[in-house]
Amino acid sequence: PEKREFFLENQGTFAFGGAGTGPSGAVGGDAPILFYSRRIGLNEGRAVPIDVGGRLTGRVGAFSVGVLNIQTADEPVSGGQATNFSVVRVKRDLLRRSSVGAIFTGRSVSTLGAGSNQTYGVDGTFAFYDHLSINTFWAKTQTAGLSSGDTSYLGQLDYDGDRYGVRLDRLSIGEGFNPEVGFVRRRDIRRSFGELRFSPRPQSIAAIRKFSWTGSLAYVENTAGRLETRDLSGEFSM
């Protein structure tokens, strides 16, 4: 986990697509993190000297803005080269609890060879009434030598009422999706997820406030359509 105060302060400004800045994220931990600060100052498990860096975060009207630029030095033991890292995040609030935004991340020296690496993404979070929300993003990377399967997208619907609950997710990560200032747990997947919940409050049993039945299905295949993971689960609680 990140422990450096410089990166911890206001790190939520750079969160994208409903995921945070650490490698847990949304959608069962499979959603990519486009800005993961532990990529900066580390190479092959060794500390890399940071020469200079700056960060600007704040609000301008309805917009939240985050800008970060870091220059690291060579690290001869692990073979790390002097690299410039840059991140720009802009998000605009809509209505009471909705927002749309965009992010750019760049790394001047790619970890895969010659050239640089860039990531572009747009996202939106929309809240309707008290219990219905929709979360979406689309992102693309540019890396020398990787020209296909370089996109990722998410569509997520969540209804979290007191008596009924429904959640539907669709996540896709191409085999060439490579955000080198970020974190990807699992590439080359298309993940579909559905969950239903029924939670009545019995009026005739004073000792029990609520029953809850929940069932879910996660179905993961690769981008060629081959099944990799299928997970069915059910739960009863009171």
CSV table of C-alpha atoms in Angstrom, one decimal:
chain,number,residue,atom,x,y,z
A,1,PRO,CA,0.0,0.0,0.0
A,2,GLU,CA,1.0,3.6,-0.6
A,3,LYS,CA,2.6,5.2,2.5
A,4,ARG,CA,4.2,8.3,1.0
A,5,GLU,CA,2.5,11.5,2.1
A,6,PHE,CA,3.0,13.2,-1.2
A,7,PHE,CA,0.9,10.6,-3.0
A,8,LEU,CA,-1.6,10.0,-0.2
A,9,GLU,CA,-2.8,13.6,0.0
A,10,ASN,CA,-5.9,14.2,-2.1
A,11,GLN,CA,-5.4,10.9,-3.9
A,12,GLY,CA,-9.1,10.5,-4.4
A,13,THR,CA,-8.9,13.3,-7.0
A,14,PHE,CA,-7.3,10.8,-9.4
A,15,ALA,CA,-9.7,7.9,-8.8
A,16,PHE,CA,-11.3,6.8,-12.1
A,17,GLY,CA,-14.2,4.6,-13.2
A,18,GLY,CA,-15.4,3.9,-9.7
A,19,ALA,CA,-12.1,2.3,-8.7
A,20,GLY,CA,-9.6,3.8,-6.3
A,21,THR,CA,-5.8,4.3,-6.6
A,22,GLY,CA,-4.8,0.9,-5.1
A,23,PRO,CA,-5.0,-2.6,-6.7
A,24,SER,CA,-8.4,-3.6,-5.3
A,25,GLY,CA,-10.8,-1.5,-7.3
A,26,ALA,CA,-14.4,-2.3,-8.3
A,27,VAL,CA,-15.9,-5.2,-10.0
A,28,GLY,CA,-14.4,-8.0,-7.9
A,29,GLY,CA,-11.0,-6.4,-8.0
A,30,ASP,CA,-10.7,-6.9,-11.8
A,31,ALA,CA,-11.3,-3.3,-12.9
A,32,PRO,CA,-8.1,-1.6,-14.0
A,33,ILE,CA,-6.5,1.2,-12.0
A,34,LEU,CA,-5.4,3.9,-14.5
A,35,PHE,CA,-3.2,5.8,-11.9
A,36,TYR,CA,-1.4,3.6,-9.3
A,37,SER,CA,1.2,5.7,-7.5
A,38,ARG,CA,3.4,2.8,-6.5
A,39,ARG,CA,4.5,2.6,-10.1
A,40,ILE,CA,6.5,5.8,-9.4
A,41,GLY,CA,9.7,5.4,-7.5
A,42,LEU,CA,9.9,1.6,-7.7
A,43,ASN,CA,11.4,-0.7,-10.3
A,44,GLU,CA,11.7,-4.5,-9.9
A,45,GLY,CA,11.2,-4.1,-6.1
A,46,ARG,CA,14.0,-1.5,-5.8
A,47,ALA,CA,13.6,2.1,-4.8
A,48,VAL,CA,14.2,4.5,-7.7
A,49,PRO,CA,15.5,8.1,-6.9
A,50,ILE,CA,13.0,10.8,-7.5
A,51,ASP,CA,14.7,14.0,-8.7
A,52,VAL,CA,11.8,16.5,-8.7
A,53,GLY,CA,8.0,16.4,-8.8
A,54,GLY,CA,4.9,18.5,-8.4
A,55,ARG,CA,1.2,18.1,-7.8
A,56,LEU,CA,-1.8,20.5,-8.2
A,57,THR,CA,-5.3,19.6,-7.0
A,58,GLY,CA,-8.4,21.7,-6.4
A,59,ARG,CA,-11.7,22.9,-7.7
A,60,VAL,CA,-12.6,25.4,-10.4
A,61,GLY,CA,-16.4,26.0,-10.3
A,62,ALA,CA,-18.1,22.6,-11.0
A,63,PHE,CA,-14.8,21.0,-12.0
A,64,SER,CA,-12.3,19.0,-9.9
A,65,VAL,CA,-8.8,19.1,-11.3
A,66,GLY,CA,-5.7,17.1,-10.5
A,67,VAL,CA,-2.3,17.4,-12.2
A,68,LEU,CA,0.9,15.5,-11.3
A,69,ASN,CA,4.4,15.4,-12.8
A,70,ILE,CA,7.3,13.4,-11.5
A,71,GLN,CA,10.9,12.9,-12.8
A,72,THR,CA,12.8,9.9,-11.6
A,73,ALA,CA,16.6,9.1,-12.1
A,74,ASP,CA,18.4,6.0,-13.2
A,75,GLU,CA,18.5,2.9,-11.0
A,76,PRO,CA,21.5,0.8,-12.3
A,77,VAL,CA,20.9,-2.3,-10.3
A,78,SER,CA,17.4,-3.0,-11.6
A,79,GLY,CA,18.1,-1.4,-15.0
A,80,GLY,CA,15.6,1.4,-14.4
A,81,GLN,CA,16.0,4.4,-16.7
A,82,ALA,CA,15.3,8.1,-15.9
A,83,THR,CA,11.6,8.5,-16.6
A,84,ASN,CA,9.0,11.2,-16.6
A,85,PHE,CA,5.5,10.4,-15.2
A,86,SER,CA,2.5,12.6,-15.8
A,87,VAL,CA,-1.1,12.5,-14.8
A,88,VAL,CA,-4.0,14.8,-15.6
A,89,ARG,CA,-7.5,14.2,-14.2
A,90,VAL,CA,-10.6,16.4,-14.8
A,91,LYS,CA,-14.1,15.7,-13.4
A,92,ARG,CA,-17.2,17.8,-13.7
A,93,ASP,CA,-20.1,17.5,-11.2
A,94,LEU,CA,-23.6,17.0,-12.7
A,95,LEU,CA,-26.9,17.6,-10.8
A,96,ARG,CA,-26.6,16.5,-7.1
A,97,ARG,CA,-24.6,13.2,-7.2
A,98,SER,CA,-23.5,12.6,-10.8
A,99,SER,CA,-20.3,13.4,-12.6
A,100,VAL,CA,-18.4,12.9,-15.9
A,101,GLY,CA,-14.6,13.1,-16.3
A,102,ALA,CA,-11.5,12.3,-18.2
A,103,ILE,CA,-8.0,11.2,-17.4
A,104,PHE,CA,-4.6,11.1,-19.1
A,105,THR,CA,-1.5,9.3,-17.9
A,106,GLY,CA,1.9,9.2,-19.5
A,107,ARG,CA,5.3,7.5,-19.0
A,108,SER,CA,8.2,8.7,-21.1
A,109,VAL,CA,10.0,5.3,-21.1
A,110,SER,CA,7.9,2.2,-21.6
A,111,THR,CA,8.6,-0.9,-19.5
A,112,LEU,CA,8.2,-3.0,-22.7
A,113,GLY,CA,11.0,-1.5,-24.7
A,114,ALA,CA,11.6,1.5,-26.9
A,115,GLY,CA,9.1,4.4,-26.9
A,116,SER,CA,6.7,5.9,-24.4
A,117,ASN,CA,3.3,4.8,-23.0
A,118,GLN,CA,0.1,6.8,-22.7
A,119,THR,CA,-3.4,6.1,-21.4
A,120,TYR,CA,-6.6,8.0,-22.1
A,121,GLY,CA,-10.0,7.4,-20.5
A,122,VAL,CA,-13.4,8.9,-20.0
A,123,ASP,CA,-15.8,7.9,-17.2
A,124,GLY,CA,-19.3,8.8,-15.8
A,125,THR,CA,-21.2,8.1,-12.6
A,126,PHE,CA,-24.9,8.8,-12.6
A,127,ALA,CA,-27.2,8.6,-9.6
A,128,PHE,CA,-31.0,8.5,-10.0
A,129,TYR,CA,-33.5,8.8,-7.1
A,130,ASP,CA,-32.2,7.3,-3.9
A,131,HIS,CA,-31.1,3.8,-4.8
A,132,LEU,CA,-30.3,3.6,-8.6
A,133,SER,CA,-26.8,4.3,-9.9
A,134,ILE,CA,-24.9,3.7,-13.2
A,135,ASN,CA,-21.1,3.7,-13.4
A,136,THR,CA,-19.3,3.6,-16.8
A,137,PHE,CA,-15.8,4.1,-18.3
A,138,TRP,CA,-13.9,3.6,-21.5
A,139,ALA,CA,-10.1,3.7,-21.7
A,140,LYS,CA,-7.4,3.1,-24.3
A,141,THR,CA,-3.6,2.7,-24.1
A,142,GLN,CA,-0.8,3.4,-26.6
A,143,THR,CA,2.4,1.3,-26.4
A,144,ALA,CA,5.0,0.7,-29.1
A,145,GLY,CA,4.5,-2.9,-30.4
A,146,LEU,CA,0.9,-3.3,-29.0
A,147,SER,CA,-1.7,-2.3,-31.6
A,148,SER,CA,-4.7,-4.6,-30.8
A,149,GLY,CA,-6.8,-5.3,-27.8
A,150,ASP,CA,-5.7,-2.0,-26.2
A,151,THR,CA,-9.0,-0.9,-24.8
A,152,SER,CA,-11.1,-1.5,-21.7
A,153,TYR,CA,-14.7,-0.6,-20.8
A,154,LEU,CA,-17.2,-1.0,-17.9
A,155,GLY,CA,-20.9,-0.7,-17.7
A,156,GLN,CA,-22.4,-1.2,-14.2
A,157,LEU,CA,-26.0,-0.8,-12.9
A,158,ASP,CA,-26.8,-0.9,-9.2
A,159,TYR,CA,-30.2,-0.8,-7.5
A,160,ASP,CA,-29.8,-0.9,-3.8
A,161,GLY,CA,-33.3,-0.7,-2.3
A,162,ASP,CA,-34.3,-1.8,1.2
A,163,ARG,CA,-36.5,-4.7,0.0
A,164,TYR,CA,-34.9,-5.5,-3.4
A,165,GLY,CA,-31.4,-5.2,-4.8
A,166,VAL,CA,-30.1,-5.8,-8.4
A,167,ARG,CA,-26.6,-5.4,-9.7
A,168,LEU,CA,-25.4,-5.9,-13.3
A,169,ASP,CA,-21.8,-5.5,-14.5
A,170,ARG,CA,-20.0,-5.9,-17.8
A,171,LEU,CA,-16.2,-5.4,-17.8
A,172,SER,CA,-13.9,-5.9,-20.8
A,173,ILE,CA,-10.1,-5.7,-20.7
A,174,GLY,CA,-8.2,-6.3,-23.9
A,175,GLU,CA,-5.0,-8.5,-24.1
A,176,GLY,CA,-3.0,-5.4,-25.1
A,177,PHE,CA,-4.4,-3.0,-22.6
A,178,ASN,CA,-1.3,-1.7,-20.9
A,179,PRO,CA,-1.6,1.3,-18.5
A,180,GLU,CA,2.0,1.5,-17.3
A,181,VAL,CA,1.3,4.2,-14.7
A,182,GLY,CA,-1.6,2.0,-13.5
A,183,PHE,CA,-2.4,-1.5,-12.4
A,184,VAL,CA,-4.2,-4.3,-14.2
A,185,ARG,CA,-4.9,-7.5,-12.2
A,186,ARG,CA,-6.1,-9.6,-15.2
A,187,ARG,CA,-6.0,-8.9,-18.9
A,188,ASP,CA,-7.7,-10.5,-21.9
A,189,ILE,CA,-11.1,-10.9,-20.1
A,190,ARG,CA,-14.8,-10.2,-20.6
A,191,ARG,CA,-16.5,-10.4,-17.2
A,192,SER,CA,-20.3,-10.5,-16.8
A,193,PHE,CA,-21.8,-10.3,-13.3
A,194,GLY,CA,-25.4,-10.4,-12.0
A,195,GLU,CA,-26.7,-10.3,-8.4
A,196,LEU,CA,-30.3,-10.4,-7.1
A,197,ARG,CA,-31.3,-9.7,-3.5
A,198,PHE,CA,-34.7,-10.0,-1.6
A,199,SER,CA,-34.7,-8.5,1.9
A,200,PRO,CA,-38.2,-8.5,3.5
A,201,ARG,CA,-38.8,-7.1,7.0
A,202,PRO,CA,-41.2,-9.6,8.8
A,203,GLN,CA,-43.9,-7.8,10.8
A,204,SER,CA,-45.0,-10.9,12.8
A,205,ILE,CA,-41.5,-11.8,14.3
A,206,ALA,CA,-40.4,-9.2,16.8
A,207,ALA,CA,-36.9,-10.6,17.3
A,208,ILE,CA,-36.0,-10.4,13.6
A,209,ARG,CA,-35.7,-7.1,11.8
A,210,LYS,CA,-34.9,-8.4,8.3
A,211,PHE,CA,-34.3,-11.6,6.2
A,212,SER,CA,-32.1,-11.5,3.2
A,213,TRP,CA,-31.7,-13.9,0.3
A,214,THR,CA,-28.9,-13.1,-2.2
A,215,GLY,CA,-27.8,-15.0,-5.4
A,216,SER,CA,-25.0,-14.0,-7.8
A,217,LEU,CA,-23.3,-15.3,-10.9
A,218,ALA,CA,-19.9,-14.2,-12.2
A,219,TYR,CA,-19.0,-15.4,-15.7
A,220,VAL,CA,-15.5,-14.7,-17.1
A,221,GLU,CA,-14.3,-15.6,-20.6
A,222,ASN,CA,-11.3,-14.4,-22.6
A,223,THR,CA,-11.7,-12.1,-25.6
A,224,ALA,CA,-11.8,-15.2,-27.9
A,225,GLY,CA,-14.9,-16.4,-26.1
A,226,ARG,CA,-13.4,-19.3,-24.1
A,227,LEU,CA,-14.7,-19.8,-20.6
A,228,GLU,CA,-12.1,-19.1,-17.8
A,229,THR,CA,-14.1,-18.7,-14.6
A,230,ARG,CA,-17.7,-19.3,-13.6
A,231,ASP,CA,-18.7,-18.6,-10.0
A,232,LEU,CA,-22.2,-19.1,-8.6
A,233,SER,CA,-23.0,-18.2,-5.0
A,234,GLY,CA,-26.0,-17.9,-2.7
A,235,GLU,CA,-26.5,-16.5,0.8
A,236,PHE,CA,-29.2,-16.4,3.4
A,237,SER,CA,-28.9,-14.1,6.4
A,238,MET,CA,-31.1,-12.5,9.0
